[in-house]
């Protein structure tokens, strides 16, 4: 950042000049709505210094910096004027109560509209279902216009302002957002801002030879620079192709394509790109999107000689987007999707960057603990790595639409006596079912023969053993799988943060292998857990013995218990020693309420000693809120295979 005195001197001057010009351009609107303009200028004043210094640091060296600055403020002003009244009211509410999303009543759900309800119109019919589950934020997977055929499940966007016509229209989406908001459900959408599809208007104009649009992407005439960059880059989809550059015949140039060859990385060192994407972001916010999942945040800035992931400028860009959102759409929250090393994940989580973040470390380590039956690595990592700023929160999930990668830290593993390389191999063998005695049925994803890397695909139920148990028609194995699934869900619901349910997992959806018949999908095993299957908890359902019914109702019950516990308000998580390598124990505490959560990750009964319980305030016993059962004074806590308790202390 430039020295403070420099910013102090120049920021207000620049803003004065810019506001005069913007006011002039928007005078017709402003004279009709003077209060709206007043609100805007107040907020610009609040956030200007930050926005100005960030943009100056990123783009100040450009000869036309001031022009870009002015255009950015203009876009923000225009967008604020156009913002629907109900969203402005929501903005005001959330400015007053900035911690609203930290509440224990928050529960997320995520789905693909086309797979879940065919289209947006039909999605409305399912609001009852979402409410039954207790969902308060609904993430719709990318539903924008995309190329036909392979489009990376919607992550190759051809137009951020158009919905895939098979799914609906932008107007329908905006209506849906308003309806959901009335029902107490926030709408979350992806901001796929690292790349566009090769069919996006910008990419087409680049291909038509327009230099201004070629500058939107990273293009190269020959292999000289690509070869240099390539030395430090990792292949994200190594089974699809190797290398991060794609030859384009129309332009006779190499295009930077980190993911698939039809996903062109945007060039954020060009202020036009920042400006254009800021406009798309504010457009989405004005449709009623209040949570934006920042897709592939790690990759947005390139620097020769580095892996081109997690560069400092990536943070500056997100911070600048954040400042703009604060000005023109204050209700908007960012959720970081950085599936990278835990040290890097944490860096995106700050109030001026992303208030929400996926918790990939917890996710991966839960599966690690389930495979080994031991909690030492999970315990170590949670003690050392789970802390984030108080104004932020984790989004805890068991799996998502993507694969599971073993992103734990190697030194953490060594610290608890685990060889990281061998352990990853074991976990991959375990979850692909190769390991003798494994209960899991997962699919390998993106094996890289150069370094042995592999990730795992599969649904919660299949990975936790239900698919195999059902195939064996073995009631005992089924019972174990049910317990594992419930244990994992209890963890997701009780760790600090917002639980996020991948819809389908609430009723125990199994892997779906039909993707193998679709040539556009068969090379991408993530489709095994992106199934079209749906199940409805209908009131008239008589067959309450089905596993689906059991899973669904247990989920509803657990969510209900969570929502009633002020102790589960975000933050306030204290790890406690369980004295048993199979038991993972922690305390949640808030507003005078204290809950001890103990989880048995082993397939055998385990026990936590009475003196340990006494040392953390449970000497007089405790009441388990899950099974409504009481442990007695000075007794050890005995937990059956895969059992968990949420214990309230008993005070005598
Ligand atoms: C993110 C998405 C993933 C996609 C990639 C490229 O990691 O979650 O599904 O393939 O970005 O957009
Ligand atoms: C993301 C992640 C990677 C993930 C991929 C999509 O960028 O970094 O781990 O596998 O996208 O599958």
PDB file of N, CA, C and O and ligand atoms in Angstrom, residues 112 141 152 155-156 190 192 195 237 259-260 263 293 295-296 337 339 400-402 526 530, ligand 1:
ATOM      1  N   UNK A 112     -27.943 -28.460  -7.812  1.00  0.00           N
ATOM      2  CA  UNK A 112     -28.000 -28.058  -9.220  1.00  0.00           C
ATOM      3  C   UNK A 112     -29.469 -27.954  -9.593  1.00  0.00           C
ATOM      4  O   UNK A 112     -30.210 -28.948  -9.458  1.00  0.00           O
ATOM      5  N   UNK A 141     -26.015 -24.133  -7.839  1.00  0.00           N
ATOM      6  CA  UNK A 141     -24.796 -24.330  -8.621  1.00  0.00           C
ATOM      7  C   UNK A 141     -24.925 -23.535  -9.919  1.00  0.00           C
ATOM      8  O   UNK A 141     -26.027 -23.205 -10.331  1.00  0.00           O
ATOM      9  N   UNK A 152     -17.897 -28.113 -17.772  1.00  0.00           N
ATOM     10  CA  UNK A 152     -17.414 -28.229 -16.395  1.00  0.00           C
ATOM     11  C   UNK A 152     -18.531 -27.984 -15.381  1.00  0.00           C
ATOM     12  O   UNK A 152     -18.354 -27.239 -14.413  1.00  0.00           O
ATOM     13  N   UNK A 155     -19.275 -24.332 -14.879  1.00  0.00           N
ATOM     14  CA  UNK A 155     -18.181 -23.421 -14.516  1.00  0.00           C
ATOM     15  C   UNK A 155     -17.450 -22.820 -15.720  1.00  0.00           C
ATOM     16  O   UNK A 155     -16.381 -22.237 -15.564  1.00  0.00           O
ATOM     17  N   UNK A 156     -18.014 -22.998 -16.920  1.00  0.00           N
ATOM     18  CA  UNK A 156     -17.487 -22.294 -18.098  1.00  0.00           C
ATOM     19  C   UNK A 156     -18.597 -21.341 -18.524  1.00  0.00           C
ATOM     20  O   UNK A 156     -19.510 -21.715 -19.239  1.00  0.00           O
ATOM     21  N   UNK A 190     -22.578 -18.690  -7.591  1.00  0.00           N
ATOM     22  CA  UNK A 190     -21.143 -18.612  -7.847  1.00  0.00           C
ATOM     23  C   UNK A 190     -20.775 -17.346  -8.585  1.00  0.00           C
ATOM     24  O   UNK A 190     -21.521 -16.878  -9.447  1.00  0.00           O
ATOM     25  N   UNK A 192     -17.952 -16.908 -10.912  1.00  0.00           N
ATOM     26  CA  UNK A 192     -16.897 -17.665 -11.583  1.00  0.00           C
ATOM     27  C   UNK A 192     -15.990 -16.637 -12.257  1.00  0.00           C
ATOM     28  O   UNK A 192     -16.136 -16.347 -13.436  1.00  0.00           O
ATOM     29  N   UNK A 195     -12.174 -17.243 -14.767  1.00  0.00           N
ATOM     30  CA  UNK A 195     -12.155 -17.541 -16.203  1.00  0.00           C
ATOM     31  C   UNK A 195     -13.546 -17.386 -16.797  1.00  0.00           C
ATOM     32  O   UNK A 195     -14.540 -17.415 -16.085  1.00  0.00           O
ATOM     33  N   UNK A 237      -6.548 -30.814 -13.877  1.00  0.00           N
ATOM     34  CA  UNK A 237      -7.258 -31.970 -14.448  1.00  0.00           C
ATOM     35  C   UNK A 237      -6.300 -32.802 -15.303  1.00  0.00           C
ATOM     36  O   UNK A 237      -6.425 -32.864 -16.529  1.00  0.00           O
ATOM     37  N   UNK A 259      -7.912 -24.631 -16.025  1.00  0.00           N
ATOM     38  CA  UNK A 259      -8.809 -25.778 -15.822  1.00  0.00           C
ATOM     39  C   UNK A 259      -8.960 -26.536 -17.146  1.00  0.00           C
ATOM     40  O   UNK A 259      -8.009 -27.120 -17.616  1.00  0.00           O
ATOM     41  N   UNK A 260     -10.134 -26.443 -17.780  1.00  0.00           N
ATOM     42  CA  UNK A 260     -10.274 -27.117 -19.072  1.00  0.00           C
ATOM     43  C   UNK A 260      -9.855 -26.172 -20.197  1.00  0.00           C
ATOM     44  O   UNK A 260      -9.786 -24.948 -20.013  1.00  0.00           O
ATOM     45  N   UNK A 263     -11.943 -23.116 -20.772  1.00  0.00           N
ATOM     46  CA  UNK A 263     -12.069 -22.126 -19.693  1.00  0.00           C
ATOM     47  C   UNK A 263     -10.850 -21.209 -19.729  1.00  0.00           C
ATOM     48  O   UNK A 263      -9.761 -21.608 -19.326  1.00  0.00           O
ATOM     49  N   UNK A 293     -20.227 -17.094  -3.933  1.00  0.00           N
ATOM     50  CA  UNK A 293     -19.130 -18.052  -3.766  1.00  0.00           C
ATOM     51  C   UNK A 293     -18.048 -17.681  -4.768  1.00  0.00           C
ATOM     52  O   UNK A 293     -18.243 -17.750  -5.973  1.00  0.00           O
ATOM     53  N   UNK A 295     -15.338 -18.425  -6.833  1.00  0.00           N
ATOM     54  CA  UNK A 295     -14.823 -19.679  -7.377  1.00  0.00           C
ATOM     55  C   UNK A 295     -13.333 -19.580  -7.709  1.00  0.00           C
ATOM     56  O   UNK A 295     -12.891 -18.600  -8.323  1.00  0.00           O
ATOM     57  N   UNK A 296     -12.594 -20.584  -7.331  1.00  0.00           N
ATOM     58  CA  UNK A 296     -11.183 -20.697  -7.718  1.00  0.00           C
ATOM     59  C   UNK A 296     -10.378 -19.432  -7.400  1.00  0.00           C
ATOM     60  O   UNK A 296      -9.560 -18.983  -8.194  1.00  0.00           O
ATOM     61  N   UNK A 337     -13.680 -19.937  -1.967  1.00  0.00           N
ATOM     62  CA  UNK A 337     -13.457 -21.327  -2.345  1.00  0.00           C
ATOM     63  C   UNK A 337     -11.985 -21.494  -2.675  1.00  0.00           C
ATOM     64  O   UNK A 337     -11.563 -21.351  -3.813  1.00  0.00           O
ATOM     65  N   UNK A 339      -9.365 -24.276  -2.231  1.00  0.00           N
ATOM     66  CA  UNK A 339      -9.116 -25.651  -1.799  1.00  0.00           C
ATOM     67  C   UNK A 339      -7.616 -25.876  -1.948  1.00  0.00           C
ATOM     68  O   UNK A 339      -7.154 -26.499  -2.909  1.00  0.00           O
ATOM     69  N   UNK A 400     -18.771 -31.827  -1.497  1.00  0.00           N
ATOM     70  CA  UNK A 400     -19.484 -30.861  -2.314  1.00  0.00           C
ATOM     71  C   UNK A 400     -19.617 -31.454  -3.708  1.00  0.00           C
ATOM     72  O   UNK A 400     -19.577 -32.666  -3.881  1.00  0.00           O
ATOM     73  N   UNK A 401     -19.783 -30.620  -4.708  1.00  0.00           N
ATOM     74  CA  UNK A 401     -19.898 -31.122  -6.080  1.00  0.00           C
ATOM     75  C   UNK A 401     -18.531 -31.545  -6.608  1.00  0.00           C
ATOM     76  O   UNK A 401     -18.431 -32.156  -7.654  1.00  0.00           O
ATOM     77  N   UNK A 402     -17.457 -31.118  -5.919  1.00  0.00           N
ATOM     78  CA  UNK A 402     -16.099 -31.451  -6.347  1.00  0.00           C
ATOM     79  C   UNK A 402     -15.594 -32.686  -5.622  1.00  0.00           C
ATOM     80  O   UNK A 402     -16.267 -33.260  -4.778  1.00  0.00           O
ATOM     81  N   UNK A 526     -16.509 -36.740 -10.952  1.00  0.00           N
ATOM     82  CA  UNK A 526     -17.304 -35.944 -10.009  1.00  0.00           C
ATOM     83  C   UNK A 526     -18.795 -36.094 -10.272  1.00  0.00           C
ATOM     84  O   UNK A 526     -19.627 -35.850  -9.405  1.00  0.00           O
ATOM     85  N   UNK A 530     -23.078 -36.190  -8.488  1.00  0.00           N
ATOM     86  CA  UNK A 530     -23.980 -35.113  -8.920  1.00  0.00           C
ATOM     87  C   UNK A 530     -25.146 -35.785  -9.625  1.00  0.00           C
ATOM     88  O   UNK A 530     -25.222 -35.799 -10.847  1.00  0.00           O
TER      89      UNK A 530
HETATM   90  C1  LIG B   1     -13.902 -24.715  -8.817  1.00  0.00           C
HETATM   91  C2  LIG B   1     -15.188 -25.499  -8.956  1.00  0.00           C
HETATM   92  C3  LIG B   1     -14.963 -26.656  -9.854  1.00  0.00           C
HETATM   93  C4  LIG B   1     -14.505 -26.168 -11.173  1.00  0.00           C
HETATM   94  C5  LIG B   1     -13.336 -25.203 -11.058  1.00  0.00           C
HETATM   95  C6  LIG B   1     -13.191 -24.397 -12.295  1.00  0.00           C
HETATM   96  O1  LIG B   1     -12.920 -25.402  -8.151  1.00  0.00           O
HETATM   97  O2  LIG B   1     -15.662 -25.874  -7.704  1.00  0.00           O
HETATM   98  O3  LIG B   1     -16.106 -27.448  -9.984  1.00  0.00           O
HETATM   99  O4  LIG B   1     -14.126 -27.254 -11.951  1.00  0.00           O
HETATM  100  O5  LIG B   1     -13.482 -24.264 -10.031  1.00  0.00           O
HETATM  101  O6  LIG B   1     -14.190 -23.397 -12.368  1.00  0.00           O
END
